[in-house]
């Protein structure tokens, strides 16, 4: 098992149940001696958490929403994600840019080209962000674009997600969207999987929690990032 930084993001519509699996994966990596940074988007820094509150609670148009989300992402990358990867941590991030393409792009219908431009601006820097694979030392002056090494998509039919959410907490601006919104978001994730097949893994989240957990774990064992003993 190597000790270069690993950037892993977790995606899915609201109610897909990523959170418990993220904390179990953090435990599994720590048990293998890896330093782990668990974080989330929008959020992960003091500033980004403030922006998260605005995005989840205040009405705004899709461009404003996208700009706030990418502003939060920039701060998060510079202050938390890039330094953690340079230290060699495993970074487990609850949502990243694929969520913006799925929610703001496919869900809200916002311009995908604009999102792609923002993605490039926000996720690159003159050596600021280091080598995204963690294999090269930082080379100041060289532009790097940072992306997850792996994205785990917990795919749950929107009807089932709505049933699960109805039984839980007070919905925020996204959770209160109609079924058709989450159908578009799901299509958005499927599209991202097609265009980023090399890093995207889909997990069927319409199973028992234990079955989903075993499927998730298997992805990491197969890559050699967790020992096979973790499956026992
Ligand atoms: P989520 O991460 O599911 O947190 P919680 O489980 O605490 O509700 O919620 C964040 C919400 O933000 C979710 O509804 C999706 C939305 N979101 C976007 O619309 N675009 C984005 O780029 C990101 C990261 C999240």
Short mmCIF file of C-alpha atoms and ligand atoms in Angstrom, two decimals:
data_model
loop_
_atom_site.label_atom_id
_atom_site.label_comp_id
_atom_site.label_asym_id
_atom_site.label_seq_id
_atom_site.Cartn_x
_atom_site.Cartn_y
_atom_site.Cartn_z
CA UNK A 1 0.00 0.00 0.00
CA UNK A 2 1.57 3.32 -1.00
CA UNK A 3 1.42 6.47 1.05
CA UNK A 4 0.78 9.14 -1.55
CA UNK A 5 -2.28 11.30 -1.06
CA UNK A 6 -5.58 9.91 -2.25
CA UNK A 7 -8.54 12.13 -3.05
CA UNK A 8 -11.87 10.29 -2.97
CA UNK A 9 -15.27 11.91 -3.39
CA UNK A 10 -18.71 10.47 -2.63
CA UNK A 11 -21.81 11.40 -4.55
CA UNK A 12 -25.49 10.65 -4.79
CA UNK A 13 -28.86 12.33 -4.50
CA UNK A 14 -30.13 13.43 -1.09
CA UNK A 15 -31.20 10.37 0.89
CA UNK A 16 -28.78 7.98 -0.87
CA UNK A 17 -27.03 7.31 2.45
CA UNK A 18 -23.38 8.15 1.83
CA UNK A 19 -22.52 9.49 5.28
CA UNK A 20 -22.34 6.25 7.30
CA UNK A 21 -20.18 4.63 4.63
CA UNK A 22 -17.78 7.57 4.61
CA UNK A 23 -17.15 7.29 8.34
CA UNK A 24 -16.73 3.50 8.15
CA UNK A 25 -14.22 3.94 5.33
CA UNK A 26 -12.33 6.50 7.41
CA UNK A 27 -12.07 3.90 10.20
CA UNK A 28 -10.91 1.23 7.74
CA UNK A 29 -8.14 3.46 6.35
CA UNK A 30 -7.07 4.50 9.85
CA UNK A 31 -6.93 0.88 10.94
CA UNK A 32 -4.46 0.38 8.07
CA UNK A 33 -2.28 3.18 9.47
CA UNK A 34 -3.29 5.93 7.03
CA UNK A 35 -3.93 9.51 8.08
CA UNK A 36 -7.44 10.45 6.94
CA UNK A 37 -9.08 13.81 6.34
CA UNK A 38 -12.87 13.61 6.26
CA UNK A 39 -14.52 16.67 4.81
CA UNK A 40 -17.56 17.83 2.85
CA UNK A 41 -18.87 20.25 0.23
CA UNK A 42 -20.13 22.83 0.22
CA UNK A 43 -18.08 23.41 3.36
CA UNK A 44 -14.93 22.10 4.98
CA UNK A 45 -13.49 25.48 6.02
CA UNK A 46 -14.83 28.33 8.15
CA UNK A 47 -15.58 30.45 5.09
CA UNK A 48 -16.98 27.59 3.04
CA UNK A 49 -19.31 26.54 5.86
CA UNK A 50 -20.71 30.10 5.90
CA UNK A 51 -21.26 29.88 2.16
CA UNK A 52 -22.92 26.49 2.65
CA UNK A 53 -25.50 28.04 4.98
CA UNK A 54 -26.33 30.67 2.35
CA UNK A 55 -26.60 28.12 -0.46
CA UNK A 56 -28.79 25.72 1.53
CA UNK A 57 -31.10 28.34 3.05
CA UNK A 58 -31.37 31.47 0.90
CA UNK A 59 -33.23 31.78 -2.40
CA UNK A 60 -30.92 32.74 -5.30
CA UNK A 61 -30.56 32.22 -9.03
CA UNK A 62 -28.53 29.29 -10.41
CA UNK A 63 -25.52 31.44 -11.41
CA UNK A 64 -25.24 32.95 -7.91
CA UNK A 65 -25.63 29.46 -6.47
CA UNK A 66 -22.89 28.05 -8.72
CA UNK A 67 -20.51 30.92 -7.97
CA UNK A 68 -20.95 30.53 -4.20
CA UNK A 69 -20.42 26.78 -4.43
CA UNK A 70 -17.25 27.21 -6.49
CA UNK A 71 -16.01 29.98 -4.16
CA UNK A 72 -16.48 27.60 -1.22
CA UNK A 73 -14.67 24.89 -3.21
CA UNK A 74 -11.67 27.13 -3.92
CA UNK A 75 -11.20 27.93 -0.24
CA UNK A 76 -11.65 24.28 0.67
CA UNK A 77 -9.10 23.12 -1.90
CA UNK A 78 -6.46 25.63 -0.87
CA UNK A 79 -6.85 25.29 2.86
CA UNK A 80 -7.78 21.66 3.40
CA UNK A 81 -7.70 19.33 0.41
CA UNK A 82 -4.41 20.29 -1.26
CA UNK A 83 -2.41 20.44 2.00
CA UNK A 84 -3.86 17.09 3.10
CA UNK A 85 -2.91 15.46 -0.21
CA UNK A 86 0.60 16.89 0.01
CA UNK A 87 0.92 15.37 3.51
CA UNK A 88 -0.09 12.01 2.01
CA UNK A 89 -3.51 11.81 3.67
CA UNK A 90 -6.50 9.92 2.36
CA UNK A 91 -9.08 12.67 1.76
CA UNK A 92 -12.69 11.46 1.94
CA UNK A 93 -14.89 14.24 0.64
CA UNK A 94 -18.68 14.11 0.93
CA UNK A 95 -19.55 15.56 -2.52
CA UNK A 96 -17.31 17.53 -4.90
CA UNK A 97 -17.63 19.05 -8.38
CA UNK A 98 -19.69 16.20 -9.85
CA UNK A 99 -22.46 17.40 -7.51
CA UNK A 100 -22.32 20.83 -9.15
CA UNK A 101 -22.71 19.30 -12.61
CA UNK A 102 -25.54 17.09 -11.34
CA UNK A 103 -27.43 19.62 -9.16
CA UNK A 104 -26.75 23.02 -10.74
CA UNK A 105 -26.17 21.67 -14.26
CA UNK A 106 -28.66 18.85 -14.77
CA UNK A 107 -30.99 19.70 -11.86
CA UNK A 108 -31.28 23.48 -12.28
CA UNK A 109 -30.48 23.48 -15.98
CA UNK A 110 -27.49 25.82 -15.60
CA UNK A 111 -24.98 26.12 -18.47
CA UNK A 112 -22.54 23.18 -18.39
CA UNK A 113 -19.90 25.11 -20.33
CA UNK A 114 -19.83 27.81 -17.66
CA UNK A 115 -19.53 25.12 -14.99
CA UNK A 116 -16.65 23.51 -16.91
CA UNK A 117 -14.87 26.88 -17.07
CA UNK A 118 -15.37 27.47 -13.35
CA UNK A 119 -14.17 23.94 -12.65
CA UNK A 120 -10.91 24.63 -14.51
CA UNK A 121 -10.36 28.00 -12.82
CA UNK A 122 -11.16 26.85 -9.32
CA UNK A 123 -9.38 23.52 -9.43
CA UNK A 124 -6.11 24.71 -10.88
CA UNK A 125 -3.33 26.96 -9.72
CA UNK A 126 0.24 27.89 -10.39
CA UNK A 127 1.74 25.12 -8.31
CA UNK A 128 -0.54 26.06 -5.43
CA UNK A 129 -2.33 22.78 -5.55
CA UNK A 130 0.61 20.48 -6.20
CA UNK A 131 0.45 17.35 -8.30
CA UNK A 132 -3.07 15.90 -8.05
CA UNK A 133 -1.76 12.33 -8.22
CA UNK A 134 0.55 12.97 -5.26
CA UNK A 135 3.42 11.36 -7.21
CA UNK A 136 5.34 14.53 -8.08
CA UNK A 137 6.64 17.24 -5.78
CA UNK A 138 5.08 20.68 -6.17
CA UNK A 139 6.43 22.52 -9.20
CA UNK A 140 5.75 26.24 -8.83
CA UNK A 141 4.66 27.85 -12.07
CA UNK A 142 3.16 24.70 -13.54
CA UNK A 143 -0.62 24.76 -13.79
CA UNK A 144 -2.27 21.77 -12.16
CA UNK A 145 -5.92 20.79 -12.14
CA UNK A 146 -7.01 18.87 -9.09
CA UNK A 147 -9.66 16.15 -9.40
CA UNK A 148 -10.63 13.14 -7.29
CA UNK A 149 -8.67 9.94 -7.96
CA UNK A 150 -11.91 8.07 -7.36
CA UNK A 151 -15.57 9.07 -7.16
CA UNK A 152 -18.02 6.67 -5.53
CA UNK A 153 -21.57 7.30 -6.71
CA UNK A 154 -24.29 5.87 -4.46
CA UNK A 155 -27.08 5.50 -6.97
CA UNK A 156 -30.55 5.28 -5.46
CA UNK A 157 -33.80 5.65 -7.45
CA UNK A 158 -35.28 9.10 -6.66
CA UNK A 159 -38.60 7.54 -5.57
CA UNK A 160 -36.82 5.48 -2.91
CA UNK A 161 -34.71 8.48 -1.80
CA UNK A 162 -37.90 10.52 -1.39
CA UNK A 163 -39.42 7.78 0.82
CA UNK A 164 -36.28 7.72 2.99
CA UNK A 165 -36.13 11.52 3.29
CA UNK A 166 -39.82 11.88 4.15
CA UNK A 167 -39.12 9.95 7.33
CA UNK A 168 -36.21 12.20 8.37
CA UNK A 169 -35.46 15.83 9.10
CA UNK A 170 -36.76 19.20 7.89
CA UNK A 171 -35.76 19.54 4.21
CA UNK A 172 -33.33 22.25 2.98
CA UNK A 173 -33.59 24.06 -0.41
CA UNK A 174 -32.44 20.99 -2.31
CA UNK A 175 -34.16 18.29 -0.31
CA UNK A 176 -37.50 20.03 -0.81
CA UNK A 177 -37.22 19.83 -4.62
CA UNK A 178 -39.77 17.69 -6.49
CA UNK A 179 -39.08 14.18 -7.74
CA UNK A 180 -38.44 15.42 -11.31
CA UNK A 181 -35.50 17.49 -10.01
CA UNK A 182 -33.84 14.40 -8.53
CA UNK A 183 -34.53 12.45 -11.70
CA UNK A 184 -32.57 15.11 -13.60
CA UNK A 185 -29.80 15.08 -10.95
CA UNK A 186 -29.52 11.29 -11.34
CA UNK A 187 -29.23 11.71 -15.11
CA UNK A 188 -26.55 14.32 -14.44
CA UNK A 189 -24.53 11.85 -12.36
CA UNK A 190 -24.94 9.18 -15.05
CA UNK A 191 -23.62 11.65 -17.62
CA UNK A 192 -20.61 12.47 -15.40
CA UNK A 193 -19.95 8.75 -15.03
CA UNK A 194 -19.90 8.39 -18.82
CA UNK A 195 -17.59 11.36 -19.34
CA UNK A 196 -15.26 10.51 -16.41
CA UNK A 197 -15.42 6.71 -16.54
CA UNK A 198 -11.79 6.30 -15.43
CA UNK A 199 -12.48 7.58 -11.92
CA UNK A 200 -16.23 7.00 -11.46
CA UNK A 201 -17.65 3.92 -9.74
CA UNK A 202 -21.41 3.40 -9.40
CA UNK A 203 -22.76 1.51 -6.41
CA UNK A 204 -26.33 0.26 -6.25
CA UNK A 205 -27.62 2.01 -3.12
CA UNK A 206 -31.04 0.31 -3.32
CA UNK A 207 -29.84 -2.57 -1.13
CA UNK A 208 -29.46 -3.14 2.58
CA UNK A 209 -26.92 -0.86 4.26
CA UNK A 210 -24.58 -3.85 4.84
CA UNK A 211 -24.75 -4.88 1.16
CA UNK A 212 -23.98 -1.32 0.07
CA UNK A 213 -21.07 -1.23 2.53
CA UNK A 214 -19.60 -4.47 1.16
CA UNK A 215 -19.87 -3.18 -2.42
CA UNK A 216 -18.16 0.06 -1.40
CA UNK A 217 -15.40 -1.74 0.48
CA UNK A 218 -14.80 -4.04 -2.48
CA UNK A 219 -14.00 -1.05 -4.69
CA UNK A 220 -11.18 -0.04 -2.34
CA UNK A 221 -9.85 -3.57 -1.89
CA UNK A 222 -9.81 -4.10 -5.65
CA UNK A 223 -7.71 -0.96 -6.08
CA UNK A 224 -5.26 -2.20 -3.46
CA UNK A 225 -6.05 0.76 -1.18
CA UNK A 226 -7.47 -1.39 1.63
CA UNK A 227 -6.40 -4.94 2.56
CA UNK A 228 -8.65 -7.88 1.61
CA UNK A 229 -8.92 -8.59 5.34
CA UNK A 230 -11.16 -5.51 5.60
CA UNK A 231 -13.87 -7.57 3.84
CA UNK A 232 -13.88 -10.25 6.56
P1 LIG B 1 -25.42 16.93 1.70
O1 LIG B 1 -23.97 16.87 1.39
O2 LIG B 1 -26.24 15.80 1.25
O3 LIG B 1 -25.51 17.18 3.24
P2 LIG B 1 -26.61 16.74 4.25
O4 LIG B 1 -26.62 15.25 4.16
O5 LIG B 1 -26.06 17.29 5.51
O6 LIG B 1 -27.87 17.41 3.78
O7 LIG B 1 -26.13 18.27 1.22
C1 LIG B 1 -25.61 19.29 0.58
C2 LIG B 1 -26.60 19.79 -0.44
O8 LIG B 1 -25.94 20.67 -1.32
C3 LIG B 1 -27.19 18.67 -1.28
O9 LIG B 1 -28.60 18.84 -1.35
C4 LIG B 1 -26.63 18.89 -2.66
C5 LIG B 1 -26.23 20.33 -2.65
N1 LIG B 1 -25.05 20.59 -3.48
C6 LIG B 1 -25.21 21.22 -4.71
O10 LIG B 1 -26.33 21.55 -5.09
N2 LIG B 1 -24.11 21.47 -5.49
C7 LIG B 1 -22.86 21.12 -5.09
O11 LIG B 1 -21.87 21.36 -5.83
C8 LIG B 1 -22.70 20.47 -3.82
C9 LIG B 1 -21.34 20.07 -3.36
C10 LIG B 1 -23.83 20.21 -3.06
#
